[in-house]
């Protein structure tokens, strides 16, 4: 039976970046499996696309800064278009303790007056807040990034199969043997077959932990949290090149220009099973609208033109879950990227690839970052 060096489960940004990074490191006998008809249809295709490197966790911030440098200057052939629109980002917080707590991780930004934030967004309410400006940050082209990873991986020899559901891990004692898969169409699911591999990387996004559940792995508990995004109707007061504004603290709220209106988030984070992670909750949309009216009193038309929801998935420990499983030899993780998976993807992919290739010679310790 055919045997691969590496099988990756999941064609979101985590799986795509890992496939690319493995190929970059010379490992091209890789098969990426995705249950959907195309890549990036879940969290990777449903996010706010904001590049924000100020993150309250030093390890994640390092991954974000490494990735931001990649996005500003990607390798030749990665994408014909720019990966980041550097409109800038303002991070704000209520003056006092909230803002004081930000100081250790916003110090690579420039502190500015609230008036400067309002100069770009004149409809924004007045606040007693502190603000930091990050001139090189802004809006990522998620489609170009995802397809850049996949294109370079495929060009190097990585194979991608869509409509392929991984139903279980194939395991012998403490050794991974591969995965069990079924081909799916809108109406049918085929019989299960086994695909063999030396190593398996789980990059299942909101489904993280599902396949490992029936086996003795060192997987932490993962939790998918639903977040809604809304795009408001076109309003000529909104400048399309205005910076992103992200207010932290108890009244967390962010917005940025999108399609003539504003893309808005009230930063909701209800824990849900993955099957419910993309279902709109009308009460939450009312909450988004209420927050938007309060934050943006100067805008005439805050009607919702479009809204959707997606999953931010977290491991029970702080940070991402990347690297070899401590119990099941050959099993690896690229999961739990929470709300920073697009920002951090190039560095996450390279870290996952480095840990996988390293552990093939030196049986792995589990890595929580
Ligand atoms: C509303 C919202 C706003 C966000 N905003 C930002 C932002 O501004 N900036 C930022 O950096 N990040 C943001 N994020 C976070 C970011 O979107 C995620 O961290 C990232 O997309 C996670 O990627 P992933 O590949 O782990 O998951 P996914 O993109 O969900 O990919 C996982 C894939 O695995 C597949 N899969 C699962 N199980 C199986 C199986 N058994 N067999 C085959 N395939 C399987 C799924 O079909 C899916 O395609 C946001 C997220 C949300 C929801």
CSV table of C-alpha atoms and ligand atoms in Angstrom, one decimal:
chain,number,residue,atom,x,y,z
A,1,UNK,CA,0.0,0.0,0.0
A,2,UNK,CA,1.2,3.5,-0.8
A,3,UNK,CA,2.8,5.3,2.1
A,4,UNK,CA,3.4,9.1,2.5
A,5,UNK,CA,6.0,10.8,4.6
A,6,UNK,CA,3.4,13.3,5.9
A,7,UNK,CA,-0.3,13.6,5.8
A,8,UNK,CA,-1.9,16.9,6.8
A,9,UNK,CA,-5.5,17.0,7.9
A,10,UNK,CA,-7.2,20.4,7.2
A,11,UNK,CA,-7.0,22.8,4.3
A,12,UNK,CA,-7.3,26.0,6.3
A,13,UNK,CA,-4.4,28.5,6.8
A,14,UNK,CA,-2.7,26.2,9.4
A,15,UNK,CA,-2.6,23.1,7.1
A,16,UNK,CA,-1.7,25.2,4.0
A,17,UNK,CA,1.1,27.0,5.8
A,18,UNK,CA,2.5,23.7,7.2
A,19,UNK,CA,2.4,22.1,3.7
A,20,UNK,CA,4.3,25.1,2.3
A,21,UNK,CA,6.8,25.2,5.1
A,22,UNK,CA,7.5,21.4,4.8
A,23,UNK,CA,8.0,21.9,1.0
A,24,UNK,CA,10.3,24.9,1.7
A,25,UNK,CA,12.4,22.6,4.0
A,26,UNK,CA,12.6,20.0,1.3
A,27,UNK,CA,9.9,17.6,2.5
A,28,UNK,CA,7.6,17.2,-0.5
A,29,UNK,CA,6.1,13.7,-0.1
A,30,UNK,CA,3.1,15.3,1.6
A,31,UNK,CA,-0.6,14.8,1.1
A,32,UNK,CA,-3.0,17.4,2.4
A,33,UNK,CA,-6.6,16.3,3.0
A,34,UNK,CA,-9.6,18.6,3.2
A,35,UNK,CA,-13.2,17.6,3.7
A,36,UNK,CA,-14.7,20.7,1.9
A,37,UNK,CA,-14.7,21.2,-1.9
A,38,UNK,CA,-12.1,23.9,-1.6
A,39,UNK,CA,-9.6,25.3,0.8
A,40,UNK,CA,-10.2,28.0,3.5
A,41,UNK,CA,-14.0,27.8,3.7
A,42,UNK,CA,-14.1,27.8,7.5
A,43,UNK,CA,-12.3,30.1,9.9
A,44,UNK,CA,-9.7,31.0,7.2
A,45,UNK,CA,-12.4,32.3,4.9
A,46,UNK,CA,-14.6,34.0,7.6
A,47,UNK,CA,-12.2,36.3,9.6
A,48,UNK,CA,-11.6,40.0,9.8
A,49,UNK,CA,-8.2,39.8,7.9
A,50,UNK,CA,-6.5,42.2,10.3
A,51,UNK,CA,-2.7,42.1,10.7
A,52,UNK,CA,-2.1,43.0,14.4
A,53,UNK,CA,1.2,42.1,16.0
A,54,UNK,CA,0.6,43.6,19.5
A,55,UNK,CA,-0.5,40.4,21.3
A,56,UNK,CA,-0.5,39.9,25.1
A,57,UNK,CA,1.7,36.7,24.9
A,58,UNK,CA,5.4,37.2,24.1
A,59,UNK,CA,5.7,33.9,22.1
A,60,UNK,CA,2.7,34.7,19.9
A,61,UNK,CA,3.9,38.2,19.5
A,62,UNK,CA,7.2,36.9,18.2
A,63,UNK,CA,5.4,34.7,15.7
A,64,UNK,CA,3.3,37.6,14.6
A,65,UNK,CA,6.3,39.9,14.1
A,66,UNK,CA,8.1,37.2,12.1
A,67,UNK,CA,5.0,36.7,10.0
A,68,UNK,CA,4.4,40.5,9.5
A,69,UNK,CA,8.0,40.7,8.0
A,70,UNK,CA,7.1,37.8,5.7
A,71,UNK,CA,3.9,39.5,4.5
A,72,UNK,CA,5.7,42.7,3.8
A,73,UNK,CA,8.3,40.9,1.8
A,74,UNK,CA,7.2,37.4,0.7
A,75,UNK,CA,9.5,35.1,-1.3
A,76,UNK,CA,9.6,35.4,-5.1
A,77,UNK,CA,6.6,33.7,-6.8
A,78,UNK,CA,4.4,33.7,-3.6
A,79,UNK,CA,1.8,36.0,-5.0
A,80,UNK,CA,1.4,38.6,-7.8
A,81,UNK,CA,-0.3,41.0,-5.4
A,82,UNK,CA,0.6,42.7,-2.1
A,83,UNK,CA,-0.3,40.5,0.9
A,84,UNK,CA,-0.9,43.4,3.3
A,85,UNK,CA,-2.6,46.7,2.7
A,86,UNK,CA,-0.7,48.9,5.2
A,87,UNK,CA,-3.4,51.2,6.1
A,88,UNK,CA,-2.2,51.3,9.7
A,89,UNK,CA,-3.8,50.1,13.0
A,90,UNK,CA,-4.8,52.0,16.1
A,91,UNK,CA,-4.9,49.9,19.3
A,92,UNK,CA,-6.8,51.8,22.0
A,93,UNK,CA,-7.8,51.2,25.6
A,94,UNK,CA,-9.6,53.2,28.3
A,95,UNK,CA,-7.0,55.5,30.1
A,96,UNK,CA,-6.0,54.1,33.5
A,97,UNK,CA,-5.3,50.5,34.5
A,98,UNK,CA,-6.6,49.0,31.2
A,99,UNK,CA,-4.1,51.0,29.2
A,100,UNK,CA,-1.3,50.6,31.7
A,101,UNK,CA,-1.7,46.8,31.4
A,102,UNK,CA,-1.1,47.1,27.6
A,103,UNK,CA,2.2,48.8,28.0
A,104,UNK,CA,4.5,45.8,27.9
A,105,UNK,CA,3.2,44.5,24.6
A,106,UNK,CA,2.3,47.7,22.7
A,107,UNK,CA,5.7,49.3,22.9
A,108,UNK,CA,6.6,48.7,19.3
A,109,UNK,CA,3.8,51.1,18.4
A,110,UNK,CA,3.8,54.9,18.6
A,111,UNK,CA,1.5,56.5,21.3
A,112,UNK,CA,-0.8,59.1,19.8
A,113,UNK,CA,-3.7,61.3,20.9
A,114,UNK,CA,-7.3,60.1,20.6
A,115,UNK,CA,-7.8,63.1,18.3
A,116,UNK,CA,-5.5,61.5,15.8
A,117,UNK,CA,-7.7,58.4,15.7
A,118,UNK,CA,-10.8,60.6,15.3
A,119,UNK,CA,-9.1,62.5,12.5
A,120,UNK,CA,-9.2,59.3,10.4
A,121,UNK,CA,-12.7,58.3,11.7
A,122,UNK,CA,-14.5,61.6,12.4
A,123,UNK,CA,-17.8,59.7,13.2
A,124,UNK,CA,-16.1,58.0,16.2
A,125,UNK,CA,-17.3,59.0,19.7
A,126,UNK,CA,-15.0,61.0,22.0
A,127,UNK,CA,-13.2,58.8,24.5
A,128,UNK,CA,-10.9,59.2,27.5
A,129,UNK,CA,-8.6,56.6,26.0
A,130,UNK,CA,-5.0,56.0,25.1
A,131,UNK,CA,-4.0,55.0,21.6
A,132,UNK,CA,-1.0,53.4,19.9
A,133,UNK,CA,-0.4,53.6,16.1
A,134,UNK,CA,1.2,50.7,14.2
A,135,UNK,CA,2.0,52.2,10.8
A,136,UNK,CA,3.0,49.0,9.0
A,137,UNK,CA,-0.1,47.0,10.0
A,138,UNK,CA,-3.6,46.8,8.4
A,139,UNK,CA,-5.6,44.4,6.2
A,140,UNK,CA,-4.3,41.1,4.9
A,141,UNK,CA,-5.3,39.6,1.6
A,142,UNK,CA,-6.2,36.2,3.0
A,143,UNK,CA,-7.1,34.7,-0.3
A,144,UNK,CA,-3.7,35.6,-1.8
A,145,UNK,CA,-1.9,34.3,1.3
A,146,UNK,CA,-3.8,30.9,1.4
A,147,UNK,CA,-3.3,30.3,-2.3
A,148,UNK,CA,0.3,31.5,-2.2
A,149,UNK,CA,1.0,28.7,0.4
A,150,UNK,CA,-0.9,26.1,-1.6
A,151,UNK,CA,0.5,27.1,-5.0
A,152,UNK,CA,4.1,26.9,-3.8
A,153,UNK,CA,3.5,23.6,-1.9
A,154,UNK,CA,1.8,22.0,-5.0
A,155,UNK,CA,4.6,23.3,-7.3
A,156,UNK,CA,7.1,21.5,-5.1
A,157,UNK,CA,5.2,18.2,-5.3
A,158,UNK,CA,2.7,18.4,-2.4
A,159,UNK,CA,-0.7,16.7,-3.3
A,160,UNK,CA,-4.0,18.1,-2.2
A,161,UNK,CA,-7.3,16.2,-2.1
A,162,UNK,CA,-10.6,17.9,-1.4
A,163,UNK,CA,-13.9,16.2,-0.4
A,164,UNK,CA,-11.9,13.8,1.6
A,165,UNK,CA,-13.1,13.4,5.2
A,166,UNK,CA,-10.6,12.0,7.7
A,167,UNK,CA,-12.8,9.7,9.8
A,168,UNK,CA,-10.2,8.3,12.2
A,169,UNK,CA,-6.5,8.0,12.9
A,170,UNK,CA,-4.8,4.6,12.1
A,171,UNK,CA,-2.8,3.7,15.1
A,172,UNK,CA,-0.7,0.7,16.4
A,173,UNK,CA,-0.1,1.1,20.1
A,174,UNK,CA,1.8,4.3,20.5
A,175,UNK,CA,2.7,4.6,16.8
A,176,UNK,CA,0.7,6.5,14.2
A,177,UNK,CA,0.2,4.5,11.0
A,178,UNK,CA,-1.8,6.9,8.9
A,179,UNK,CA,-5.5,8.0,8.6
A,180,UNK,CA,-8.8,6.5,7.6
A,181,UNK,CA,-10.7,8.5,5.0
A,182,UNK,CA,-13.9,8.6,3.1
A,183,UNK,CA,-14.6,10.5,-0.1
A,184,UNK,CA,-17.7,12.8,0.2
A,185,UNK,CA,-20.0,14.3,-2.4
A,186,UNK,CA,-23.2,16.3,-1.6
A,187,UNK,CA,-25.2,13.1,-1.6
A,188,UNK,CA,-22.9,10.2,-0.8
A,189,UNK,CA,-20.0,9.2,1.5
A,190,UNK,CA,-17.8,6.4,0.2
A,191,UNK,CA,-16.5,3.4,2.2
A,192,UNK,CA,-13.6,4.1,4.4
A,193,UNK,CA,-10.0,3.4,3.3
A,194,UNK,CA,-6.7,3.7,5.1
A,195,UNK,CA,-3.9,6.0,3.9
A,196,UNK,CA,-0.5,5.3,5.4
A,197,UNK,CA,2.0,7.9,6.6
A,198,UNK,CA,5.1,8.3,8.7
A,199,UNK,CA,3.7,11.4,10.3
A,200,UNK,CA,0.2,13.0,10.5
A,201,UNK,CA,-0.4,16.7,11.2
A,202,UNK,CA,-3.7,17.7,12.7
A,203,UNK,CA,-4.8,21.2,11.5
A,204,UNK,CA,-8.5,20.7,12.0
A,205,UNK,CA,-9.4,24.3,13.0
A,206,UNK,CA,-12.8,24.3,14.9
A,207,UNK,CA,-12.8,20.4,14.9
A,208,UNK,CA,-9.4,20.3,16.7
A,209,UNK,CA,-9.2,17.3,19.0
A,210,UNK,CA,-12.1,15.3,17.3
A,211,UNK,CA,-9.8,12.7,15.7
A,212,UNK,CA,-7.5,12.4,18.7
A,213,UNK,CA,-10.4,11.9,21.1
A,214,UNK,CA,-10.6,8.1,20.7
A,215,UNK,CA,-6.8,7.6,21.1
A,216,UNK,CA,-4.3,8.0,23.8
A,217,UNK,CA,-2.8,11.3,22.7
A,218,UNK,CA,-1.5,14.2,24.8
A,219,UNK,CA,-4.1,16.6,23.1
A,220,UNK,CA,-5.4,19.3,25.4
A,221,UNK,CA,-9.1,20.1,25.4
A,222,UNK,CA,-9.9,22.6,22.5
A,223,UNK,CA,-12.8,25.0,22.5
A,224,UNK,CA,-14.3,26.7,19.5
A,225,UNK,CA,-15.7,30.2,20.2
A,226,UNK,CA,-18.1,31.8,17.8
A,227,UNK,CA,-17.5,35.4,16.7
A,228,UNK,CA,-19.8,37.5,14.5
A,229,UNK,CA,-18.7,40.1,11.9
A,230,UNK,CA,-21.0,42.6,10.3
A,231,UNK,CA,-20.4,45.0,7.4
A,232,UNK,CA,-22.4,48.2,7.5
A,233,UNK,CA,-24.0,49.9,4.5
A,234,UNK,CA,-22.0,52.2,2.2
A,235,UNK,CA,-21.4,55.6,3.8
A,236,UNK,CA,-19.4,58.4,2.1
A,237,UNK,CA,-18.0,59.6,5.4
A,238,UNK,CA,-15.9,56.4,5.5
A,239,UNK,CA,-12.5,56.7,3.8
A,240,UNK,CA,-11.6,53.4,2.2
A,241,UNK,CA,-8.0,53.8,3.2
A,242,UNK,CA,-8.7,54.6,6.9
A,243,UNK,CA,-6.8,52.6,9.5
A,244,UNK,CA,-8.1,49.7,11.6
A,245,UNK,CA,-9.3,50.7,15.1
A,246,UNK,CA,-9.2,48.0,17.8
A,247,UNK,CA,-10.3,49.0,21.3
A,248,UNK,CA,-9.3,46.6,24.0
A,249,UNK,CA,-10.7,46.3,27.6
A,250,UNK,CA,-14.1,45.4,28.8
A,251,UNK,CA,-15.9,47.1,25.9
A,252,UNK,CA,-13.8,45.4,23.2
A,253,UNK,CA,-14.8,46.5,19.7
A,254,UNK,CA,-13.0,46.8,16.4
A,255,UNK,CA,-13.7,48.1,13.0
A,256,UNK,CA,-12.1,48.9,9.6
A,257,UNK,CA,-13.3,50.1,6.2
A,258,UNK,CA,-14.8,47.4,4.0
A,259,UNK,CA,-16.8,47.6,0.7
A,260,UNK,CA,-17.7,51.3,1.3
A,261,UNK,CA,-19.0,50.6,4.9
A,262,UNK,CA,-17.3,49.4,8.0
A,263,UNK,CA,-16.5,45.8,9.0
A,264,UNK,CA,-17.4,45.7,12.7
A,265,UNK,CA,-17.0,43.2,15.5
A,266,UNK,CA,-18.3,43.4,19.1
A,267,UNK,CA,-15.8,40.7,20.0
A,268,UNK,CA,-18.4,38.1,21.1
A,269,UNK,CA,-16.9,34.8,22.1
A,270,UNK,CA,-19.5,32.2,23.0
A,271,UNK,CA,-18.2,28.6,23.3
A,272,UNK,CA,-20.0,26.4,20.7
A,273,UNK,CA,-19.7,22.9,19.2
A,274,UNK,CA,-18.0,23.2,15.8
A,275,UNK,CA,-21.3,22.3,14.1
A,276,UNK,CA,-22.8,25.6,15.4
A,277,UNK,CA,-19.8,27.8,14.9
A,278,UNK,CA,-21.1,29.5,11.7
A,279,UNK,CA,-24.7,29.9,12.6
A,280,UNK,CA,-25.8,33.5,13.1
A,281,UNK,CA,-27.3,34.4,16.4
A,282,UNK,CA,-29.7,37.4,15.8
A,283,UNK,CA,-29.4,38.5,19.5
A,284,UNK,CA,-25.6,38.9,19.0
A,285,UNK,CA,-26.1,40.8,15.8
A,286,UNK,CA,-28.4,43.3,17.8
A,287,UNK,CA,-25.6,43.5,20.3
A,288,UNK,CA,-23.1,44.3,17.5
A,289,UNK,CA,-25.5,47.0,16.2
A,290,UNK,CA,-26.0,48.5,19.6
A,291,UNK,CA,-22.2,48.7,20.2
A,292,UNK,CA,-21.7,50.2,16.8
A,293,UNK,CA,-24.3,52.9,17.4
A,294,UNK,CA,-22.6,53.8,20.7
A,295,UNK,CA,-19.1,53.8,19.3
A,296,UNK,CA,-19.8,55.5,16.0
A,297,UNK,CA,-22.5,58.1,16.7
A,298,UNK,CA,-21.5,60.2,13.7
A,299,UNK,CA,-22.4,57.6,11.1
A,300,UNK,CA,-25.7,58.1,9.4
A,301,UNK,CA,-26.3,54.7,8.0
A,302,UNK,CA,-25.3,51.8,10.3
A,303,UNK,CA,-27.7,49.3,8.7
A,304,UNK,CA,-26.1,45.8,8.3
A,305,UNK,CA,-25.3,45.1,4.6
A,306,UNK,CA,-23.9,41.7,5.4
A,307,UNK,CA,-23.1,39.5,8.5
A,308,UNK,CA,-21.5,36.2,9.2
A,309,UNK,CA,-20.0,34.1,12.0
A,310,UNK,CA,-16.9,31.9,12.4
A,311,UNK,CA,-14.9,30.0,14.9
A,312,UNK,CA,-11.8,31.0,16.8
A,313,UNK,CA,-10.5,27.8,18.4
A,314,UNK,CA,-8.4,27.8,21.6
A,315,UNK,CA,-6.5,25.0,23.4
A,316,UNK,CA,-7.1,25.0,27.2
A,317,UNK,CA,-3.5,26.3,27.8
A,318,UNK,CA,-2.6,29.8,26.7
A,319,UNK,CA,-1.2,30.2,23.2
A,320,UNK,CA,-1.3,27.8,20.1
A,321,UNK,CA,-0.8,24.0,20.1
A,322,UNK,CA,2.0,23.2,17.7
A,323,UNK,CA,4.4,20.3,17.4
A,324,UNK,CA,4.7,16.6,18.2
A,325,UNK,CA,2.2,14.7,20.4
A,326,UNK,CA,3.9,13.5,23.6
A,327,UNK,CA,2.0,10.1,23.6
A,328,UNK,CA,1.5,9.1,20.0
A,329,UNK,CA,4.7,8.9,17.9
A,330,UNK,CA,4.4,10.5,14.5
A,331,UNK,CA,1.3,12.6,15.4
A,332,UNK,CA,1.7,16.4,15.2
A,333,UNK,CA,-0.4,19.4,15.9
A,334,UNK,CA,-0.9,22.8,14.2
A,335,UNK,CA,-4.1,23.8,16.0
A,336,UNK,CA,-5.7,26.2,18.4
A,337,UNK,CA,-4.7,29.4,16.5
A,338,UNK,CA,-7.5,31.4,18.2
A,339,UNK,CA,-7.9,34.9,16.9
A,340,UNK,CA,-4.4,35.3,15.4
A,341,UNK,CA,-4.1,32.4,12.9
A,342,UNK,CA,-3.9,34.5,9.7
A,343,UNK,CA,-1.5,37.1,11.2
A,344,UNK,CA,0.9,34.3,12.5
A,345,UNK,CA,0.5,31.7,9.7
A,346,UNK,CA,4.0,31.8,8.0
A,347,UNK,CA,5.8,31.5,11.3
A,348,UNK,CA,3.3,28.8,12.5
A,349,UNK,CA,3.9,26.8,9.4
A,350,UNK,CA,7.6,27.1,9.7
A,351,UNK,CA,7.5,26.1,13.4
A,352,UNK,CA,5.3,23.1,12.7
A,353,UNK,CA,7.6,22.0,9.9
A,354,UNK,CA,10.7,22.5,12.0
A,355,UNK,CA,9.3,20.5,14.9
A,356,UNK,CA,8.1,17.7,12.6
A,357,UNK,CA,11.4,17.3,10.8
A,358,UNK,CA,13.3,17.6,14.0
A,359,UNK,CA,11.2,15.0,15.8
A,360,UNK,CA,11.8,12.4,13.0
A,361,UNK,CA,15.3,12.1,14.3
A,362,UNK,CA,14.6,12.7,18.0
A,363,UNK,CA,11.3,11.4,19.3
A,364,UNK,CA,9.3,14.4,20.4
A,365,UNK,CA,8.3,16.3,23.4
A,366,UNK,CA,4.9,18.0,23.3
A,367,UNK,CA,5.1,21.7,22.6
A,368,UNK,CA,2.8,24.3,23.9
A,369,UNK,CA,3.5,27.8,22.8
B,1,LIG,C1,-14.8,36.3,13.2
B,1,LIG,C2,-13.3,36.0,13.2
B,1,LIG,C3,-12.4,37.0,13.0
B,1,LIG,C4,-11.1,36.7,13.0
B,1,LIG,N1,-10.2,37.7,12.7
B,1,LIG,C5,-8.9,37.5,12.6
B,1,LIG,C6,-8.0,38.5,12.2
B,1,LIG,O1,-8.4,39.7,12.0
B,1,LIG,N2,-6.7,38.3,12.1
B,1,LIG,C7,-6.2,37.0,12.3
B,1,LIG,O2,-5.0,36.8,12.2
B,1,LIG,N3,-7.0,36.0,12.6
B,1,LIG,C8,-8.3,36.2,12.8
B,1,LIG,N4,-9.2,35.2,13.1
B,1,LIG,C9,-8.6,33.9,13.4
B,1,LIG,C10,-8.3,33.0,12.2
B,1,LIG,O3,-9.3,33.1,11.2
B,1,LIG,C11,-8.0,31.6,12.6
B,1,LIG,O4,-7.0,31.6,13.6
B,1,LIG,C12,-7.5,30.7,11.4
B,1,LIG,O5,-8.3,30.9,10.3
B,1,LIG,C13,-7.5,29.2,11.9
B,1,LIG,O6,-7.1,28.5,10.7
B,1,LIG,P1,-7.1,26.9,10.8
B,1,LIG,O7,-6.5,26.4,9.5
B,1,LIG,O8,-6.7,26.4,12.1
B,1,LIG,O9,-8.7,26.6,10.8
B,1,LIG,P2,-9.8,26.4,9.5
B,1,LIG,O10,-9.6,27.6,8.6
B,1,LIG,O11,-11.1,26.2,10.1
B,1,LIG,O12,-9.3,25.2,8.8
B,1,LIG,C14,-9.4,23.9,9.3
B,1,LIG,C15,-9.8,23.0,8.1
B,1,LIG,O13,-9.8,21.6,8.6
B,1,LIG,C16,-10.8,20.9,7.9
B,1,LIG,N5,-11.1,19.7,8.6
B,1,LIG,C17,-11.4,19.6,9.9
B,1,LIG,N6,-11.6,18.3,10.3
B,1,LIG,C18,-11.4,17.6,9.2
B,1,LIG,C19,-11.4,16.2,8.9
B,1,LIG,N7,-11.7,15.3,9.8
B,1,LIG,N8,-11.1,15.8,7.6
B,1,LIG,C20,-10.8,16.7,6.6
B,1,LIG,N9,-10.7,18.0,6.9
B,1,LIG,C21,-11.0,18.4,8.1
B,1,LIG,C22,-12.0,21.9,7.9
B,1,LIG,O14,-12.9,21.6,6.8
B,1,LIG,C23,-11.3,23.2,7.6
B,1,LIG,O15,-11.2,23.6,6.3
B,1,LIG,C24,-10.6,35.4,13.1
B,1,LIG,C25,-11.5,34.4,13.3
B,1,LIG,C26,-12.8,34.6,13.3
B,1,LIG,C27,-13.8,33.5,13.4
